[in-house]
Short mmCIF file of C-alpha atoms in Angstrom, two decimals:
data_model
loop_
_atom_site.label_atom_id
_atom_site.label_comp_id
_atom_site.label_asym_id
_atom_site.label_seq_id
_atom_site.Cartn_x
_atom_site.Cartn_y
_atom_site.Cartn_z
CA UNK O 1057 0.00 0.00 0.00
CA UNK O 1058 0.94 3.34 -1.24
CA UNK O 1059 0.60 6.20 1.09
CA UNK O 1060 -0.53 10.23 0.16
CA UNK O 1061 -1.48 13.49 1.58
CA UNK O 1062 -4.89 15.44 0.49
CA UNK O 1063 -4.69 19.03 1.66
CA UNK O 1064 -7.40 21.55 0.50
CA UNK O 1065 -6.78 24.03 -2.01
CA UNK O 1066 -7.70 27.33 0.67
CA UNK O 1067 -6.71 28.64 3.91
CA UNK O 1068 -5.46 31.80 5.50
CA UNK O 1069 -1.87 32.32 4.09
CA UNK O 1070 -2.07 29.72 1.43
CA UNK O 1071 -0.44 30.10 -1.94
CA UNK O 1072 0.96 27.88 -4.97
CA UNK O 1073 4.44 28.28 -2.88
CA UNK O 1074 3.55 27.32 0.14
CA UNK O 1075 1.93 23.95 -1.57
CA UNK O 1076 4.99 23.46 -3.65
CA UNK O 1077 7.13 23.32 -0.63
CA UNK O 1078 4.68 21.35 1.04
CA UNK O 1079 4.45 19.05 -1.98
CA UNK O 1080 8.38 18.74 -1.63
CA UNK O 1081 8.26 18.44 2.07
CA UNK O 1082 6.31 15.57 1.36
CA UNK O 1083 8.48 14.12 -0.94
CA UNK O 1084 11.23 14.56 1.44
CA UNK O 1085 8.53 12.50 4.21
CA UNK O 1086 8.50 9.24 2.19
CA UNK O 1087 5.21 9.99 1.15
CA UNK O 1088 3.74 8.54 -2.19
CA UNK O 1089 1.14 11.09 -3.20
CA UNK O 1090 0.26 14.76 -2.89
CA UNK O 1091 -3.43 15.40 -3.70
CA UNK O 1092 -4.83 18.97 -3.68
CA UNK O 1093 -8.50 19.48 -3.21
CA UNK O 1094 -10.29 21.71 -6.19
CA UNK O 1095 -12.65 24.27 -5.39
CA UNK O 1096 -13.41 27.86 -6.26
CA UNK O 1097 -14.48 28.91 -2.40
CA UNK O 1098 -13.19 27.96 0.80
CA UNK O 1099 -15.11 26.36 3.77
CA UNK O 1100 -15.35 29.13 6.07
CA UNK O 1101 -16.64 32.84 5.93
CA UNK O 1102 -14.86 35.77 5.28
CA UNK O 1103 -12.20 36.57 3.32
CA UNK O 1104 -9.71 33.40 2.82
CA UNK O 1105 -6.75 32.57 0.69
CA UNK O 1106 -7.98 30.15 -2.46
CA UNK O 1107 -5.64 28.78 -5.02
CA UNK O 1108 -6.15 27.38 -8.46
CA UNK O 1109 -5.08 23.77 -8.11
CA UNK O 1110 -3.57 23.37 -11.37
CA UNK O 1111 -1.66 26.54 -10.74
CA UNK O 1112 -0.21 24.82 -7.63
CA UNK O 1113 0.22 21.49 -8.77
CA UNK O 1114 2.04 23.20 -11.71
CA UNK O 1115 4.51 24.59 -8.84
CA UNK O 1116 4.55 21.34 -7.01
CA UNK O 1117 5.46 19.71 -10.24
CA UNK O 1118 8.51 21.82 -10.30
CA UNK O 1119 9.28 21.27 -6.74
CA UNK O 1120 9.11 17.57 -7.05
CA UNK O 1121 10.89 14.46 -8.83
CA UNK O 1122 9.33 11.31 -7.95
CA UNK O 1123 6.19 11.55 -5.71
CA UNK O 1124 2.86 11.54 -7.46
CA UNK O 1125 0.28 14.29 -8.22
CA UNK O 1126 -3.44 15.34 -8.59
CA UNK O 1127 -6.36 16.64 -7.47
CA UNK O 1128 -8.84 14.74 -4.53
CA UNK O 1129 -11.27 15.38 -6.05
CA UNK O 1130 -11.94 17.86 -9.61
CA UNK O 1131 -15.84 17.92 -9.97
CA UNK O 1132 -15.43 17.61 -14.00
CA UNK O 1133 -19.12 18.76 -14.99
CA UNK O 1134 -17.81 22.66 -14.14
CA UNK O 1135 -14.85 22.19 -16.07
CA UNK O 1136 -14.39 22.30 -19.78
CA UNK O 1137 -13.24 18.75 -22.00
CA UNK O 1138 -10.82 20.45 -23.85
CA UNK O 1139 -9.26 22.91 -21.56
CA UNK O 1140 -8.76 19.95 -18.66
CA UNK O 1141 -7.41 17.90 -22.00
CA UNK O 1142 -5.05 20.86 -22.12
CA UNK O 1143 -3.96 21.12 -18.37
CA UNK O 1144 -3.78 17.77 -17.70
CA UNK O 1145 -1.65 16.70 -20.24
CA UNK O 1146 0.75 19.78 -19.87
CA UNK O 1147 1.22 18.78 -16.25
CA UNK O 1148 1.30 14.95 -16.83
CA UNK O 1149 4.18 15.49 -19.50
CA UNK O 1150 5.63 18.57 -17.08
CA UNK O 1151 5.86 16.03 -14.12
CA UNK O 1152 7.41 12.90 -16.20
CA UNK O 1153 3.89 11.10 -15.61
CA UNK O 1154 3.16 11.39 -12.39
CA UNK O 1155 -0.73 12.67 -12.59
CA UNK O 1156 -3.51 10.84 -10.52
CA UNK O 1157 -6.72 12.72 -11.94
CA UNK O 1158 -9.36 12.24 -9.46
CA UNK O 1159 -13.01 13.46 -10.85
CA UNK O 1160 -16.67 13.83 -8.83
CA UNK O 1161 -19.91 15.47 -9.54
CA UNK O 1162 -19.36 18.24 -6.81
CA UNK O 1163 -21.59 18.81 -4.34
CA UNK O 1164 -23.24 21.94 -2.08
CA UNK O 1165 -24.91 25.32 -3.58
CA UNK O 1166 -21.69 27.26 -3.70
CA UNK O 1167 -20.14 26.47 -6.67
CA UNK O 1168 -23.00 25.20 -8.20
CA UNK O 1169 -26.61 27.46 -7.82
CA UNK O 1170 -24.78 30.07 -6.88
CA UNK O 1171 -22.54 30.18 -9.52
CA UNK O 1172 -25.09 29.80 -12.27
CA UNK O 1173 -23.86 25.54 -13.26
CA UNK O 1174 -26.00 22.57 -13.23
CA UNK O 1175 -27.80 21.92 -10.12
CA UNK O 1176 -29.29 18.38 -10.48
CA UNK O 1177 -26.89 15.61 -9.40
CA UNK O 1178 -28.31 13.08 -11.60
CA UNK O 1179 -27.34 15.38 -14.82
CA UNK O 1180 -24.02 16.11 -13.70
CA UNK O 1181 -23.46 12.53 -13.19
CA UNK O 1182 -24.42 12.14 -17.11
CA UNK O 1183 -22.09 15.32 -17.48
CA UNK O 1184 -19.53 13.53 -15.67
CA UNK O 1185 -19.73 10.35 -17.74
CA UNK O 1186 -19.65 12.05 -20.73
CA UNK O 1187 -16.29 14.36 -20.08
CA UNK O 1188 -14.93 11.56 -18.74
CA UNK O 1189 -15.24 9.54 -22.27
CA UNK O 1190 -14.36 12.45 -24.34
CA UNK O 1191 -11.43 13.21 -22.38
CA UNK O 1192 -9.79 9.77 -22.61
CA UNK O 1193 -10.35 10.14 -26.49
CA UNK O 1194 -9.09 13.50 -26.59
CA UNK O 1195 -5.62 12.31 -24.58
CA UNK O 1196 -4.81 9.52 -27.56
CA UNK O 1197 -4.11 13.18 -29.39
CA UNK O 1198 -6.07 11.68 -32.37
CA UNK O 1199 -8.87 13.72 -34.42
CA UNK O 1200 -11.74 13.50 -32.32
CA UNK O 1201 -15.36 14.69 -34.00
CA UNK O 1202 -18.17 14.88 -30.70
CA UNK O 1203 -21.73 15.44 -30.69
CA UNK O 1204 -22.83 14.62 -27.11
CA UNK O 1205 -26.12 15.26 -24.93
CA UNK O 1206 -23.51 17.85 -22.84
CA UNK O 1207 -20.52 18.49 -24.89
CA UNK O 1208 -19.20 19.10 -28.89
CA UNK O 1209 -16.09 18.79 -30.74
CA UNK O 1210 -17.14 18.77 -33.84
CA UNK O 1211 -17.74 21.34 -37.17
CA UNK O 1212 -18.20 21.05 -40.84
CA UNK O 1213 -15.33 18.80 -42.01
CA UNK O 1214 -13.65 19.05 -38.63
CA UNK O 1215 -12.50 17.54 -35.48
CA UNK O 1216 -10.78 18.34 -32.66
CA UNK O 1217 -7.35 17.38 -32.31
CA UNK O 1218 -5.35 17.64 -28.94
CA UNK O 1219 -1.66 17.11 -29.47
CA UNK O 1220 0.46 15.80 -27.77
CA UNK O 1221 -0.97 12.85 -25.90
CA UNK O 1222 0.27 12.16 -22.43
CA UNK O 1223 3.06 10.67 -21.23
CA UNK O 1224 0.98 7.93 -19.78
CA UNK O 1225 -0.24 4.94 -21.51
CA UNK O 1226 -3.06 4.08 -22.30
CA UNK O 1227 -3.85 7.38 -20.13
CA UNK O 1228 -3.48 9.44 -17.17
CA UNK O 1229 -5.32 6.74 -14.40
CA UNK O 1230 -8.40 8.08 -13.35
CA UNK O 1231 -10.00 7.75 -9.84
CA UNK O 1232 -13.43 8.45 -9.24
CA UNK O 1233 -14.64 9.91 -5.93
CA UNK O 1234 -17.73 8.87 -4.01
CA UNK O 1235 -19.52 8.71 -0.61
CA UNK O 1236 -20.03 5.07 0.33
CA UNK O 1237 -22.02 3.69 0.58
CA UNK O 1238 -23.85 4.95 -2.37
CA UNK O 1239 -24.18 3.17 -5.65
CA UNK O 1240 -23.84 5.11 -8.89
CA UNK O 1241 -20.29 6.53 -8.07
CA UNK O 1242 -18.81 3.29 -7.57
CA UNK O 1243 -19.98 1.81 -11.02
CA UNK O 1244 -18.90 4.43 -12.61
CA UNK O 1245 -15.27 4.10 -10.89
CA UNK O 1246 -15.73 0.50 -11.99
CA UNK O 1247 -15.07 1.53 -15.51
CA UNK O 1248 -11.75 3.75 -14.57
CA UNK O 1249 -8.66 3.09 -12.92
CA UNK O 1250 -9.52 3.89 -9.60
CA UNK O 1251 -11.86 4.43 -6.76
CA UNK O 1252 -11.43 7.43 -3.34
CA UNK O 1253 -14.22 6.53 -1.36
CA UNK O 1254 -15.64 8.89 1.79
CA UNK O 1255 -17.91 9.05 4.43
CA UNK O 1256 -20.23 11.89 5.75
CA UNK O 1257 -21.46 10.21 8.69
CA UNK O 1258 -18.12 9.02 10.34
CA UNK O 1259 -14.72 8.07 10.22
CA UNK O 1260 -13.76 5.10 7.58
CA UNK O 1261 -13.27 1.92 9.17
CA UNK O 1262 -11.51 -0.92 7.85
CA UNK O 1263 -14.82 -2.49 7.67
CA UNK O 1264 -15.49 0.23 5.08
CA UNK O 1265 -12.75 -0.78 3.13
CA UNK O 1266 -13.39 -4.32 2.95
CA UNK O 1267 -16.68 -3.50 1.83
CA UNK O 1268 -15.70 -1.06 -1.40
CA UNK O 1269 -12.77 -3.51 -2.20
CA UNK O 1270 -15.73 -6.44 -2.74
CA UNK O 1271 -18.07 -3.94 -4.36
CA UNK O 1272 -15.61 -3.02 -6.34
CA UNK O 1273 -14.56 -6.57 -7.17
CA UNK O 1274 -17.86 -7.33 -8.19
CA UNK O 1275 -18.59 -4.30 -9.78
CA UNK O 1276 -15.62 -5.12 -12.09
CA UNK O 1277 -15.98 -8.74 -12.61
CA UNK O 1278 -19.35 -8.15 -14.43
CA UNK O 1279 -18.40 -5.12 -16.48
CA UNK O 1280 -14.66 -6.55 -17.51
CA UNK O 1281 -15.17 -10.12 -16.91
CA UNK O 1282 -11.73 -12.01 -17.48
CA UNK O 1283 -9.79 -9.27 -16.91
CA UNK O 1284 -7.53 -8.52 -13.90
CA UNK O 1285 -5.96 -5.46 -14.58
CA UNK O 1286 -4.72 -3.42 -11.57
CA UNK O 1287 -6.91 -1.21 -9.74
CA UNK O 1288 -6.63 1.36 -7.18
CA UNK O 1289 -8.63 2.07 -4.07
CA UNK O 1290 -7.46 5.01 -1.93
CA UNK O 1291 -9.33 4.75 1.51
CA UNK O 1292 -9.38 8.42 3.53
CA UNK O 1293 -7.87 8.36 7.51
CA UNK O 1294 -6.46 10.84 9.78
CA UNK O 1295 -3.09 9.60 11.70
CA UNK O 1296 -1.20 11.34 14.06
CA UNK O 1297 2.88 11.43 12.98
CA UNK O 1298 3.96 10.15 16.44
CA UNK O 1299 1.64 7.29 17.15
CA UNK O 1300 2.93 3.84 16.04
CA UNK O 1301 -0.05 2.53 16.11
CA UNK O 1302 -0.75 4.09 12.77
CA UNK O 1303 1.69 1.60 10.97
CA UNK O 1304 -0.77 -1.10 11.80
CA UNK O 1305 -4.02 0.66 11.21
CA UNK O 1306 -2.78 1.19 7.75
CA UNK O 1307 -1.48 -2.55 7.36
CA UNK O 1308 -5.06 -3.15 8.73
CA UNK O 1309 -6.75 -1.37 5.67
CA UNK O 1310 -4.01 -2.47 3.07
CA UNK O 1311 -5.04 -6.58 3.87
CA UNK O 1312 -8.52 -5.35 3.41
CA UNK O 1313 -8.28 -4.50 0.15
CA UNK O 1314 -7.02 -0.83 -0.03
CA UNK O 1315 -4.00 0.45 -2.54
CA UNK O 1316 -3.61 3.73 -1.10
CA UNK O 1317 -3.66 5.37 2.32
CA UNK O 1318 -4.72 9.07 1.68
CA UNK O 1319 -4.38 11.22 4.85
CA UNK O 1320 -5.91 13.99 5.55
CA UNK O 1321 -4.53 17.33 6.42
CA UNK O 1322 -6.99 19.67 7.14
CA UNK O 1323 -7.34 22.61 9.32
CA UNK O 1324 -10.53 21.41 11.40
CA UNK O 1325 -8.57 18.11 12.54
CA UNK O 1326 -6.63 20.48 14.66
CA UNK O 1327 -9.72 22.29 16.14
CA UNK O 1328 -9.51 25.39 14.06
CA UNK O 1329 -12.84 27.43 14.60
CA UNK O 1330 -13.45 30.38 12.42
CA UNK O 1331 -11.36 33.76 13.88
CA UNK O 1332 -8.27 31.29 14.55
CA UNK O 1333 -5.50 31.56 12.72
CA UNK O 1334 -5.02 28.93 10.14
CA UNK O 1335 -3.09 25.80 11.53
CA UNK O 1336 -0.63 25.83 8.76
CA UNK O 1337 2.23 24.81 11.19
CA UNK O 1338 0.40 22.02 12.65
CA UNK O 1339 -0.74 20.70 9.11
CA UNK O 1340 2.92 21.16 7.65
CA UNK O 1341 3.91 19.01 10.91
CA UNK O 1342 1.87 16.23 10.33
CA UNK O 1343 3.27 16.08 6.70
CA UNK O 1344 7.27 16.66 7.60
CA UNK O 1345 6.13 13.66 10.12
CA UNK O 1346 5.75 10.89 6.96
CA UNK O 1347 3.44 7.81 6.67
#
């Protein structure tokens, strides 16, 4: 089992330099992954520090030689085929191939009502599905000619082409988020490379993990049957850097089924309430600390 850090993309004296270093600090950890979260506000009122993930995975990418990259998770049906064709293959070929993307429907008012993009779930799930097919055609760098329920590429006697492909074949792996224990998320992720699984009513147990790596198992065995490609399943958890204890809770969730340990580093593990100052010491603590 692989092991990675998901810190969100805001906070109070947050910038793309402060996540490259953190990115690198990570590296410098032992840790496997850096994942950034993607979203256009932050959780708390008032005026806080927001930065555009690709931006700062750009930095990170120059901060960094071998640990991987990506966001945790990009809600694709806000975000343009094409132009995430562009950005992920510019960072997947500036890193050397190390881009995870991970890819949701979004969720909450904020960056949806509010903002004037699709509010029902159940479209942006068909959104989803349908960037998610165009994208991997677009990545091959081959003529593509579209005419979807959601999305075009195509014009009289033309097609769009997006050159160069990435450096990863047959693509940059996807993971697809969802909250367990729902059911559409996870067969969709069936059909990708990967699966980040969450809970909103509680921590994730090992139990939970168990349970996603048979769903999963199943899920795959009817859509693929025969095959046995690998297949990644990166469980959430919050560890403290001094506890040894942690070594066997993750060996607990890796013979359960899970690929990848994803910790998270977020400001309200540490208590912050709003009119605190952002725990940015504390956070880069836990990530100096290593798996």
């Amino acid at each position: 089992m692989r092991h990675a850090v998901s810190v969100p993309c805001f906070g109070t004296g947050l910038d793309a330099a402060l996540v490259a270093d953190w990115a690198a600090s990570a590296e410098a950890a032992g840790w496997d992954g850096f994942f950034l979260w993607d979203h256009l506000f932050a959780f708390a009122p008032g005026p806080v520090d927001v930065v555009d993930p690709w931006i700062a995975l750009t930095a990170a990418a120059c901060a960094t030689r071998r640990i991987r990259l990506g966001t945790m998770v990009t809600p694709l049906p806000r975000r343009r085929p094409i132009v995430v064709a562009r950005q992920t293959v510019t960072l997947d070929r500036l890193s050397q191939g190390r881009l995870v993307l991970g890819v949701g429907i979004g969720g909450g008012p904020f960056e949806w009502d509010y903002c004037g993009e699709q509010t029902e779930a159940v479209i942006r799930g068909e959104m989803l599905d349908e960037h998610l097919e165009l994208l991997e055609r677009l990545w091959t760098g081959e003529p593509v000619h579209h005419q979807g329920r959601h999305y075009r590429t195509a014009g009289p006697d033309w097609s769009a082409v997006c050159y160069p492909p990435p450096l990863q074949q047959p693509r940059i792996p996807i993971w697809v988020g969802g909250t367990w224990p729902g059911t559409r998320p996870f067969r969709r992720a069936a059909r990708w490379d990967g699966v980040a699984p969450m809970r909103l009513d509680g921590g994730w147990e090992v139990a939970d993990t168990a349970a996603v790596a048979a769903r999963m198992a199943s899920l795959r065995a009817a859509s693929s049957p025969g095959t046995d490609t690998p297949y990644d399943i990166a469980v959430p958890g919050e560890t403290q850097g001094d506890d040894p204890g942690r070594i066997e809770r993750h060996a607990e969730h890796r013979d359960a089924g899970a690929t990848w340990w994803v910790e998270a580093v977020h400001p309200w593990r540490y208590g912050w309430q709003e009119g605190r100052p952002w725990p940015l010491t504390a956070m880069r603590e836990r990530i100096e600390a290593g798996p």
